[in-house]
Amino acid sequence: MGFWKSWFSGSETTAGTKITPGEEYTALESVNGSPQNGDRSIVFSCDRNIDLYELEELCDAVGWSRRPLRKVKKALEHSFLVASMWEVRGTQKRLVGFARATSDHAFNATIWDVVVHPDFQGKKLGKALMKYTIKKLRSEDISNVTLFADPQVVDFYRGLGFVSDPEGIKGMFWYPN
Amino acid sequence: MGFWKSWFSGSETTAGTKITPGEEYTALESVNGSPQNGDRSIVFSCDRNIDLYELEELCDAVGWSRRPLRKVKKALEHSFLVASMWEVRGTQKRLVGFARATSDHAFNATIWDVVVHPDFQGKKLGKALMKYTIKKLRSEDISNVTLFADPQVVDFYRGLGFVSDPEGIKGMFWYPN
């Protein structure tokens, strides 16, 4: 019980009205009320208090370029939502998915850094993570949920209800002239 | 002097490390050291303490749908950068342009709500406002400056160095299935 308590009671690291972690968890592969030894559950959390080295390991696993942990820490603190997905076996937990969103806390949110560990891809867990992320944003009355999708994941996001270039709106990135 | 003092000394309305207003101002049409009666200057500021009714009036002028002021206030408080452009005549100032950006304060920023009053369009002031906005974001070490452009302003942003769909990255918006 101590593990669960500490897991879901994480406090916000920055002031403001950012989404606070609740008691929610979703068990996709096990529907037991609480995990027992030998059970294998997938659990979601919006506790932003994530071990930066564990997050780096997850990003390494999908081949992302490393980023300074100091900046990653700052980005997590100043994201509106930090969503994480965990494999839980008994009292062990492992970070297997991650996404975060910036927002003005009123109208718009933009989702960044969506990642699922390769061992957990192809199991509809990316979809579950995104549904969790969208649900959280919508529960905060954010009406405009946006993202910038690499070409290979455009269809994945389409399947979740994202539309590219609606009404001719173009995603643009600034590069120095 | 009192006017200028109060204008540029605006305090932050929310805690955090958001961009704070400095003493910068850019006079495009007048290069006098300080405005005198009869002078006409265009001045930029990142003081987020903007009169919401004046902002609403500016947005009305370009035909935007009205939004609840309570939510606009919240969005301004939680934007990383609030950039405004003012016409100054003597001791009078008038809000003639606006832009804001959300950010994780580390890697990414997304610019929203860029507006220039119709009376001030076609004078390269939109370009000046965007350059001011980008400069501010870059000065905070934000490397990825993004936005979602309506079709009629894509070329405007291209002229500023924005690229649409770089490497096939698509801007996407979520709509309920």
mmCIF file of C-alpha atoms in Angstrom:
data_model
loop_
_atom_site.group_PDB
_atom_site.id
_atom_site.type_symbol
_atom_site.label_atom_id
_atom_site.label_comp_id
_atom_site.label_asym_id
_atom_site.label_seq_id
_atom_site.Cartn_x
_atom_site.Cartn_y
_atom_site.Cartn_z
ATOM 1 C CA MET A 1 0.000 0.000 0.000
ATOM 2 C CA GLY A 2 2.892 2.295 0.752
ATOM 3 C CA PHE A 3 3.990 2.218 -2.844
ATOM 4 C CA TRP A 4 0.576 3.126 -4.186
ATOM 5 C CA LYS A 5 0.171 5.838 -1.635
ATOM 6 C CA SER A 6 3.445 7.482 -2.535
ATOM 7 C CA TRP A 7 2.793 7.029 -6.219
ATOM 8 C CA PHE A 8 -0.511 8.827 -6.322
ATOM 9 C CA SER A 9 0.114 11.446 -3.692
ATOM 10 C CA GLY A 10 2.880 13.247 -5.571
ATOM 11 C CA SER A 11 2.691 16.973 -5.001
ATOM 12 C CA GLU A 12 2.943 19.621 -7.677
ATOM 13 C CA THR A 13 6.437 20.984 -8.016
ATOM 14 C CA THR A 14 5.342 24.381 -9.265
ATOM 15 C CA ALA A 15 2.646 26.808 -8.247
ATOM 16 C CA GLY A 16 -0.384 27.359 -10.401
ATOM 17 C CA THR A 17 -3.437 25.560 -11.591
ATOM 18 C CA LYS A 18 -1.756 22.793 -13.513
ATOM 19 C CA ILE A 19 -3.460 19.435 -13.620
ATOM 20 C CA THR A 20 -2.891 17.672 -10.340
ATOM 21 C CA PRO A 21 -2.524 13.945 -10.045
ATOM 22 C CA GLY A 22 -5.662 12.212 -8.903
ATOM 23 C CA GLU A 23 -6.279 8.693 -7.799
ATOM 24 C CA GLU A 24 -7.044 7.451 -11.265
ATOM 25 C CA TYR A 25 -5.403 4.448 -12.718
ATOM 26 C CA THR A 26 -6.419 2.247 -15.562
ATOM 27 C CA ALA A 27 -5.567 -1.416 -15.549
ATOM 28 C CA LEU A 28 -5.655 -2.687 -19.104
ATOM 29 C CA GLU A 29 -4.175 -6.098 -18.628
ATOM 30 C CA SER A 30 -5.343 -6.754 -15.121
ATOM 31 C CA VAL A 31 -8.562 -5.615 -13.568
ATOM 32 C CA ASN A 32 -7.732 -6.533 -10.028
ATOM 33 C CA GLY A 33 -8.641 -3.855 -7.516
ATOM 34 C CA SER A 34 -5.060 -3.519 -6.373
ATOM 35 C CA PRO A 35 -1.955 -5.119 -7.821
ATOM 36 C CA GLN A 36 -0.663 -8.277 -6.216
ATOM 37 C CA ASN A 37 2.616 -10.035 -6.799
ATOM 38 C CA GLY A 38 2.562 -11.672 -10.198
ATOM 39 C CA ASP A 39 -0.113 -9.374 -11.620
ATOM 40 C CA ARG A 40 0.826 -7.260 -14.594
ATOM 41 C CA SER A 41 -1.002 -3.988 -14.963
ATOM 42 C CA ILE A 42 -0.705 -0.907 -17.112
ATOM 43 C CA VAL A 43 -1.367 2.198 -15.098
ATOM 44 C CA PHE A 44 -1.641 5.881 -16.071
ATOM 45 C CA SER A 45 -0.693 8.861 -13.969
ATOM 46 C CA CYS A 46 -0.441 12.625 -14.279
ATOM 47 C CA ASP A 47 1.976 13.002 -11.409
ATOM 48 C CA ARG A 48 4.727 15.210 -12.847
ATOM 49 C CA ASN A 49 7.256 14.015 -10.302
ATOM 50 C CA ILE A 50 8.996 11.627 -12.700
ATOM 51 C CA ASP A 51 12.540 10.309 -12.313
ATOM 52 C CA LEU A 52 14.430 12.146 -15.040
ATOM 53 C CA TYR A 53 16.887 9.298 -15.577
ATOM 54 C CA GLU A 54 14.035 6.834 -16.062
ATOM 55 C CA LEU A 55 12.470 9.227 -18.582
ATOM 56 C CA GLU A 56 15.801 9.591 -20.371
ATOM 57 C CA GLU A 57 16.105 5.800 -20.549
ATOM 58 C CA LEU A 58 12.659 5.604 -22.155
ATOM 59 C CA CYS A 59 13.584 8.271 -24.713
ATOM 60 C CA ASP A 60 16.908 6.507 -25.394
ATOM 61 C CA ALA A 61 14.972 3.322 -26.143
ATOM 62 C CA VAL A 62 13.198 4.996 -29.071
ATOM 63 C CA GLY A 63 16.387 6.677 -30.300
ATOM 64 C CA TRP A 64 15.649 10.272 -29.379
ATOM 65 C CA SER A 65 18.546 12.681 -29.066
ATOM 66 C CA ARG A 66 19.497 13.306 -25.456
ATOM 67 C CA ARG A 67 18.535 16.653 -23.976
ATOM 68 C CA PRO A 68 20.028 18.395 -20.936
ATOM 69 C CA LEU A 69 18.238 17.065 -17.850
ATOM 70 C CA ARG A 70 18.156 20.586 -16.409
ATOM 71 C CA LYS A 71 16.041 21.713 -19.342
ATOM 72 C CA VAL A 72 13.874 18.581 -19.281
ATOM 73 C CA LYS A 73 13.188 19.244 -15.587
ATOM 74 C CA LYS A 74 12.187 22.827 -16.379
ATOM 75 C CA ALA A 75 9.961 21.695 -19.250
ATOM 76 C CA LEU A 76 8.159 19.191 -17.017
ATOM 77 C CA GLU A 77 7.644 21.801 -14.320
ATOM 78 C CA HIS A 78 6.143 24.213 -16.831
ATOM 79 C CA SER A 79 4.040 21.758 -18.786
ATOM 80 C CA PHE A 80 0.323 21.940 -18.109
ATOM 81 C CA LEU A 81 -0.009 18.169 -18.185
ATOM 82 C CA VAL A 82 2.562 15.428 -17.725
ATOM 83 C CA ALA A 83 1.071 12.024 -18.548
ATOM 84 C CA SER A 84 2.913 8.800 -17.887
ATOM 85 C CA MET A 85 2.199 5.116 -18.433
ATOM 86 C CA TRP A 86 3.637 2.429 -16.182
ATOM 87 C CA GLU A 87 3.922 -1.305 -16.201
ATOM 88 C CA VAL A 88 3.278 -2.567 -12.696
ATOM 89 C CA ARG A 89 4.259 -6.048 -11.551
ATOM 90 C CA GLY A 90 3.609 -6.548 -7.874
ATOM 91 C CA THR A 91 5.477 -3.743 -6.143
ATOM 92 C CA GLN A 92 7.671 -2.954 -9.177
ATOM 93 C CA LYS A 93 6.839 -0.203 -11.614
ATOM 94 C CA ARG A 94 8.463 0.681 -14.903
ATOM 95 C CA LEU A 95 7.947 3.807 -17.026
ATOM 96 C CA VAL A 96 6.786 2.596 -20.452
ATOM 97 C CA GLY A 97 5.086 5.653 -21.934
ATOM 98 C CA PHE A 98 5.077 9.427 -21.669
ATOM 99 C CA ALA A 99 3.434 12.534 -23.103
ATOM 100 C CA ARG A 100 3.140 16.130 -21.983
ATOM 101 C CA ALA A 101 1.241 19.251 -23.007
ATOM 102 C CA THR A 102 1.824 22.977 -22.850
ATOM 103 C CA SER A 103 -1.225 25.178 -22.467
ATOM 104 C CA ASP A 104 -2.605 28.603 -21.652
ATOM 105 C CA HIS A 105 -4.867 26.811 -19.124
ATOM 106 C CA ALA A 106 -7.909 28.257 -20.909
ATOM 107 C CA PHE A 107 -8.233 27.635 -24.654
ATOM 108 C CA ASN A 108 -5.306 25.802 -26.261
ATOM 109 C CA ALA A 109 -3.066 22.880 -25.487
ATOM 110 C CA THR A 110 -0.226 21.430 -27.537
ATOM 111 C CA ILE A 111 0.951 17.870 -26.949
ATOM 112 C CA TRP A 112 4.701 17.171 -27.098
ATOM 113 C CA ASP A 113 7.102 14.280 -26.551
ATOM 114 C CA VAL A 114 4.760 11.325 -27.002
ATOM 115 C CA VAL A 115 6.736 8.124 -26.524
ATOM 116 C CA VAL A 116 5.952 4.445 -25.916
ATOM 117 C CA HIS A 117 8.723 1.937 -25.165
ATOM 118 C CA PRO A 118 9.349 -0.381 -28.148
ATOM 119 C CA ASP A 119 8.548 -3.447 -26.005
ATOM 120 C CA PHE A 120 5.070 -1.992 -25.463
ATOM 121 C CA GLN A 121 4.329 -0.793 -28.995
ATOM 122 C CA GLY A 122 1.767 -2.567 -31.160
ATOM 123 C CA LYS A 123 -0.465 -3.250 -28.145
ATOM 124 C CA LYS A 124 -2.739 -0.224 -28.488
ATOM 125 C CA LEU A 125 -1.037 1.334 -25.477
ATOM 126 C CA GLY A 126 -0.024 4.482 -27.390
ATOM 127 C CA LYS A 127 -3.694 4.951 -28.194
ATOM 128 C CA ALA A 128 -4.631 4.429 -24.549
ATOM 129 C CA LEU A 129 -1.987 6.944 -23.429
ATOM 130 C CA MET A 130 -3.262 9.540 -25.884
ATOM 131 C CA LYS A 131 -6.874 8.952 -24.879
ATOM 132 C CA TYR A 132 -5.860 9.463 -21.265
ATOM 133 C CA THR A 133 -4.010 12.682 -22.225
ATOM 134 C CA ILE A 134 -6.932 14.063 -24.237
ATOM 135 C CA LYS A 135 -9.415 13.150 -21.501
ATOM 136 C CA LYS A 136 -7.337 15.040 -18.947
ATOM 137 C CA LEU A 137 -7.084 18.118 -21.175
ATOM 138 C CA ARG A 138 -10.794 18.082 -21.939
ATOM 139 C CA SER A 139 -11.616 17.718 -18.248
ATOM 140 C CA GLU A 140 -9.798 21.039 -17.758
ATOM 141 C CA ASP A 141 -12.069 22.725 -20.328
ATOM 142 C CA ILE A 142 -9.368 22.979 -22.998
ATOM 143 C CA SER A 143 -11.245 23.117 -26.286
ATOM 144 C CA ASN A 144 -8.353 23.254 -28.754
ATOM 145 C CA VAL A 145 -6.027 20.245 -28.470
ATOM 146 C CA THR A 146 -3.178 20.395 -30.984
ATOM 147 C CA LEU A 147 0.098 18.703 -31.829
ATOM 148 C CA PHE A 148 2.801 18.495 -34.463
ATOM 149 C CA ALA A 149 3.019 14.965 -35.864
ATOM 150 C CA ASP A 150 5.989 13.381 -37.597
ATOM 151 C CA PRO A 151 4.950 11.880 -40.968
ATOM 152 C CA GLN A 152 5.093 8.286 -39.728
ATOM 153 C CA VAL A 153 2.577 8.931 -36.932
ATOM 154 C CA VAL A 154 0.066 11.106 -38.773
ATOM 155 C CA ASP A 155 -2.207 8.098 -39.384
ATOM 156 C CA PHE A 156 -1.915 7.062 -35.752
ATOM 157 C CA TYR A 157 -3.207 10.484 -34.669
ATOM 158 C CA ARG A 158 -5.898 10.455 -37.370
ATOM 159 C CA GLY A 159 -7.203 7.255 -35.806
ATOM 160 C CA LEU A 160 -7.583 9.147 -32.541
ATOM 161 C CA GLY A 161 -9.646 11.955 -34.079
ATOM 162 C CA PHE A 162 -6.879 14.411 -34.948
ATOM 163 C CA VAL A 163 -7.251 16.245 -38.261
ATOM 164 C CA SER A 164 -4.271 17.654 -40.173
ATOM 165 C CA ASP A 165 -4.484 21.156 -41.641
ATOM 166 C CA PRO A 166 -8.201 21.683 -40.852
ATOM 167 C CA GLU A 167 -9.594 24.510 -42.992
ATOM 168 C CA GLY A 168 -6.140 24.964 -44.467
ATOM 169 C CA ILE A 169 -4.487 25.864 -41.148
ATOM 170 C CA LYS A 170 -0.782 25.059 -41.443
ATOM 171 C CA GLY A 171 1.594 24.059 -38.686
ATOM 172 C CA MET A 172 4.712 26.231 -39.035
ATOM 173 C CA PHE A 173 8.164 26.225 -37.436
ATOM 174 C CA TRP A 174 10.456 29.189 -37.256
ATOM 175 C CA TYR A 175 13.981 28.904 -38.560
ATOM 176 C CA PRO A 176 16.432 31.814 -38.556
ATOM 177 C CA ASN A 177 16.549 33.517 -41.943
ATOM 178 C CA MET B 1 7.329 60.654 -17.268
ATOM 179 C CA GLY B 2 4.714 59.197 -14.928
ATOM 180 C CA PHE B 3 2.945 57.517 -17.801
ATOM 181 C CA TRP B 4 6.079 55.859 -19.126
ATOM 182 C CA LYS B 5 7.057 54.772 -15.668
ATOM 183 C CA SER B 6 3.748 53.097 -15.011
ATOM 184 C CA TRP B 7 3.703 51.576 -18.449
ATOM 185 C CA PHE B 8 7.000 49.820 -18.238
ATOM 186 C CA SER B 9 7.021 48.940 -14.578
ATOM 187 C CA GLY B 10 4.034 46.605 -14.740
ATOM 188 C CA SER B 11 4.481 43.702 -12.400
ATOM 189 C CA GLU B 12 3.860 40.079 -13.248
ATOM 190 C CA THR B 13 0.406 38.914 -12.274
ATOM 191 C CA THR B 14 1.425 35.303 -11.812
ATOM 192 C CA ALA B 15 4.345 33.588 -10.169
ATOM 193 C CA GLY B 16 6.978 31.809 -12.191
ATOM 194 C CA THR B 17 9.712 32.503 -14.640
ATOM 195 C CA LYS B 18 7.604 33.959 -17.405
ATOM 196 C CA ILE B 19 9.115 36.707 -19.477
ATOM 197 C CA THR B 20 9.057 39.911 -17.486
ATOM 198 C CA PRO B 21 8.566 43.314 -19.041
ATOM 199 C CA GLY B 22 11.742 45.225 -19.482
ATOM 200 C CA GLU B 23 12.377 48.790 -20.459
ATOM 201 C CA GLU B 24 12.498 48.047 -24.146
ATOM 202 C CA TYR B 25 10.480 50.006 -26.605
ATOM 203 C CA THR B 26 10.897 50.426 -30.284
ATOM 204 C CA ALA B 27 9.892 53.628 -31.956
ATOM 205 C CA LEU B 28 9.316 52.945 -35.633
ATOM 206 C CA GLU B 29 7.794 56.200 -36.685
ATOM 207 C CA SER B 30 9.485 58.494 -34.230
ATOM 208 C CA VAL B 31 12.959 58.197 -32.848
ATOM 209 C CA ASN B 32 12.643 60.801 -30.171
ATOM 210 C CA GLY B 33 14.052 59.737 -26.836
ATOM 211 C CA SER B 34 10.726 60.213 -25.136
ATOM 212 C CA PRO B 35 7.376 61.029 -26.695
ATOM 213 C CA GLN B 36 6.233 64.626 -26.767
ATOM 214 C CA ASN B 37 2.833 65.991 -27.667
ATOM 215 C CA GLY B 38 2.274 65.589 -31.364
ATOM 216 C CA ASP B 39 4.783 62.761 -31.784
ATOM 217 C CA ARG B 40 3.457 59.465 -33.022
ATOM 218 C CA SER B 41 5.348 56.372 -31.980
ATOM 219 C CA ILE B 42 4.819 52.644 -32.207
ATOM 220 C CA VAL B 43 5.975 50.940 -29.040
ATOM 221 C CA PHE B 44 6.245 47.271 -28.065
ATOM 222 C CA SER B 45 5.831 45.804 -24.623
ATOM 223 C CA CYS B 46 5.705 42.400 -22.945
ATOM 224 C CA ASP B 47 3.834 43.645 -19.918
ATOM 225 C CA ARG B 48 0.993 41.145 -19.544
ATOM 226 C CA ASN B 49 -1.119 43.577 -17.553
ATOM 227 C CA ILE B 50 -3.347 44.518 -20.489
ATOM 228 C CA ASP B 51 -6.828 46.013 -20.208
ATOM 229 C CA LEU B 52 -9.074 43.146 -21.262
ATOM 230 C CA TYR B 53 -11.718 45.456 -22.706
ATOM 231 C CA GLU B 54 -9.118 47.202 -24.863
ATOM 232 C CA LEU B 55 -7.917 43.799 -26.070
ATOM 233 C CA GLU B 56 -11.495 42.744 -26.809
ATOM 234 C CA GLU B 57 -11.993 45.946 -28.813
ATOM 235 C CA LEU B 58 -8.890 45.143 -30.878
ATOM 236 C CA CYS B 59 -10.111 41.594 -31.541
ATOM 237 C CA ASP B 60 -13.586 42.919 -32.424
ATOM 238 C CA ALA B 61 -11.957 45.205 -34.998
ATOM 239 C CA VAL B 62 -10.657 42.202 -36.944
ATOM 240 C CA GLY B 63 -13.922 40.293 -36.584
ATOM 241 C CA TRP B 64 -12.863 37.611 -34.123
ATOM 242 C CA SER B 65 -15.551 35.835 -32.146
ATOM 243 C CA ARG B 66 -15.836 37.141 -28.605
ATOM 244 C CA ARG B 67 -14.459 34.963 -25.837
ATOM 245 C CA PRO B 68 -15.333 35.052 -22.137
ATOM 246 C CA LEU B 69 -13.082 37.679 -20.508
ATOM 247 C CA ARG B 70 -12.584 35.372 -17.525
ATOM 248 C CA LYS B 71 -10.958 32.825 -19.824
ATOM 249 C CA VAL B 72 -8.967 35.458 -21.723
ATOM 250 C CA LYS B 73 -7.608 36.712 -18.388
ATOM 251 C CA LYS B 74 -6.597 33.159 -17.421
ATOM 252 C CA ALA B 75 -4.962 32.595 -20.819
ATOM 253 C CA LEU B 76 -2.911 35.797 -20.487
ATOM 254 C CA GLU B 77 -1.818 34.861 -16.982
ATOM 255 C CA HIS B 78 -0.666 31.456 -18.167
ATOM 256 C CA SER B 79 0.950 32.493 -21.411
ATOM 257 C CA PHE B 80 4.740 32.493 -21.398
ATOM 258 C CA LEU B 81 4.876 35.696 -23.403
ATOM 259 C CA VAL B 82 2.288 38.421 -23.954
ATOM 260 C CA ALA B 83 3.451 40.877 -26.614
ATOM 261 C CA SER B 84 1.591 44.084 -27.331
ATOM 262 C CA MET B 85 2.018 46.931 -29.782
ATOM 263 C CA TRP B 86 0.877 50.441 -28.976
ATOM 264 C CA GLU B 87 0.423 53.678 -30.825
ATOM 265 C CA VAL B 88 1.607 56.501 -28.617
ATOM 266 C CA ARG B 89 0.661 60.129 -29.228
ATOM 267 C CA GLY B 90 1.907 62.385 -26.482
ATOM 268 C CA THR B 91 0.533 60.925 -23.276
ATOM 269 C CA GLN B 92 -2.124 58.820 -25.053
ATOM 270 C CA LYS B 93 -1.597 55.172 -25.877
ATOM 271 C CA ARG B 94 -3.737 52.844 -27.936
ATOM 272 C CA LEU B 95 -3.450 49.055 -28.247
ATOM 273 C CA VAL B 96 -2.962 48.327 -31.962
ATOM 274 C CA GLY B 97 -1.386 44.864 -31.982
ATOM 275 C CA PHE B 98 -1.158 41.746 -29.873
ATOM 276 C CA ALA B 99 0.356 38.259 -29.801
ATOM 277 C CA ARG B 100 1.007 35.688 -27.111
ATOM 278 C CA ALA B 101 2.852 32.413 -26.744
ATOM 279 C CA THR B 102 2.476 29.292 -24.634
ATOM 280 C CA SER B 103 5.654 27.445 -23.729
ATOM 281 C CA ASP B 104 7.320 24.829 -21.550
ATOM 282 C CA HIS B 105 9.904 27.532 -20.693
ATOM 283 C CA ALA B 106 12.645 25.250 -22.023
ATOM 284 C CA PHE B 107 12.277 23.893 -25.563
ATOM 285 C CA ASN B 108 9.038 24.807 -27.331
ATOM 286 C CA ALA B 109 6.826 27.828 -27.754
ATOM 287 C CA THR B 110 3.608 28.178 -29.734
ATOM 288 C CA ILE B 111 2.382 31.600 -30.811
ATOM 289 C CA TRP B 112 -1.364 32.303 -30.638
ATOM 290 C CA ASP B 113 -3.776 35.195 -31.220
ATOM 291 C CA VAL B 114 -1.687 37.409 -33.493
ATOM 292 C CA VAL B 115 -3.705 40.504 -34.337
ATOM 293 C CA VAL B 116 -3.000 43.942 -35.820
ATOM 294 C CA HIS B 117 -5.708 46.616 -35.932
ATOM 295 C CA PRO B 118 -6.964 47.134 -39.519
ATOM 296 C CA ASP B 119 -5.958 50.827 -39.386
ATOM 297 C CA PHE B 120 -2.371 49.687 -38.813
ATOM 298 C CA GLN B 121 -2.187 46.832 -41.310
ATOM 299 C CA GLY B 122 -0.123 47.153 -44.491
ATOM 300 C CA LYS B 123 2.567 49.168 -42.684
ATOM 301 C CA LYS B 124 4.883 46.262 -41.841
ATOM 302 C CA LEU B 125 3.796 46.520 -38.214
ATOM 303 C CA GLY B 126 2.612 42.907 -38.080
ATOM 304 C CA LYS B 127 6.095 41.913 -39.171
ATOM 305 C CA ALA B 128 7.641 44.153 -36.507
ATOM 306 C CA LEU B 129 5.363 42.672 -33.827
ATOM 307 C CA MET B 130 6.304 39.134 -34.830
ATOM 308 C CA LYS B 131 10.009 39.971 -34.913
ATOM 309 C CA TYR B 132 9.680 41.409 -31.404
ATOM 310 C CA THR B 133 7.849 38.229 -30.287
ATOM 311 C CA ILE B 134 10.429 35.877 -31.805
ATOM 312 C CA LYS B 135 13.304 37.922 -30.383
ATOM 313 C CA LYS B 136 11.801 37.687 -26.899
ATOM 314 C CA LEU B 137 11.301 33.919 -27.195
ATOM 315 C CA ARG B 138 14.821 33.393 -28.514
ATOM 316 C CA SER B 139 16.264 35.511 -25.708
ATOM 317 C CA GLU B 140 14.729 32.969 -23.308
ATOM 318 C CA ASP B 141 16.586 30.127 -25.033
ATOM 319 C CA ILE B 142 13.461 28.685 -26.686
ATOM 320 C CA SER B 143 14.746 26.836 -29.747
ATOM 321 C CA ASN B 144 11.474 25.610 -31.253
ATOM 322 C CA VAL B 145 9.100 28.465 -32.123
ATOM 323 C CA THR B 146 5.871 27.211 -33.681
ATOM 324 C CA LEU B 147 2.421 28.405 -34.674
ATOM 325 C CA PHE B 148 -0.702 27.385 -36.550
ATOM 326 C CA ALA B 149 -1.333 29.747 -39.474
ATOM 327 C CA ASP B 150 -4.630 30.371 -41.215
ATOM 328 C CA PRO B 151 -4.259 29.914 -45.000
ATOM 329 C CA GLN B 152 -4.363 33.654 -45.737
ATOM 330 C CA VAL B 153 -1.375 34.399 -43.480
ATOM 331 C CA VAL B 154 0.889 31.468 -44.387
ATOM 332 C CA ASP B 155 2.863 33.647 -46.800
ATOM 333 C CA PHE B 156 3.160 36.388 -44.188
ATOM 334 C CA TYR B 157 4.787 33.915 -41.783
ATOM 335 C CA ARG B 158 6.956 32.450 -44.565
ATOM 336 C CA GLY B 159 8.365 35.941 -45.059
ATOM 337 C CA LEU B 160 9.399 35.922 -41.413
ATOM 338 C CA GLY B 161 11.281 32.634 -41.681
ATOM 339 C CA PHE B 162 8.538 30.207 -40.684
ATOM 340 C CA VAL B 163 8.417 26.946 -42.634
ATOM 341 C CA SER B 164 5.223 24.906 -43.027
ATOM 342 C CA ASP B 165 5.338 21.123 -42.563
ATOM 343 C CA PRO B 166 9.163 20.894 -42.290
ATOM 344 C CA GLU B 167 10.290 17.301 -42.920
ATOM 345 C CA GLY B 168 6.641 16.333 -43.332
ATOM 346 C CA ILE B 169 5.633 17.317 -39.784
ATOM 347 C CA LYS B 170 1.906 18.038 -39.796
ATOM 348 C CA GLY B 171 -0.009 20.402 -37.549
ATOM 349 C CA MET B 172 -3.016 18.504 -36.207
ATOM 350 C CA PHE B 173 -6.138 19.466 -34.244
ATOM 351 C CA TRP B 174 -8.212 17.087 -32.219
ATOM 352 C CA TYR B 175 -11.933 16.842 -32.848
ATOM 353 C CA PRO B 176 -14.199 14.445 -30.960
ATOM 354 C CA ASN B 177 -14.828 11.278 -32.924
#
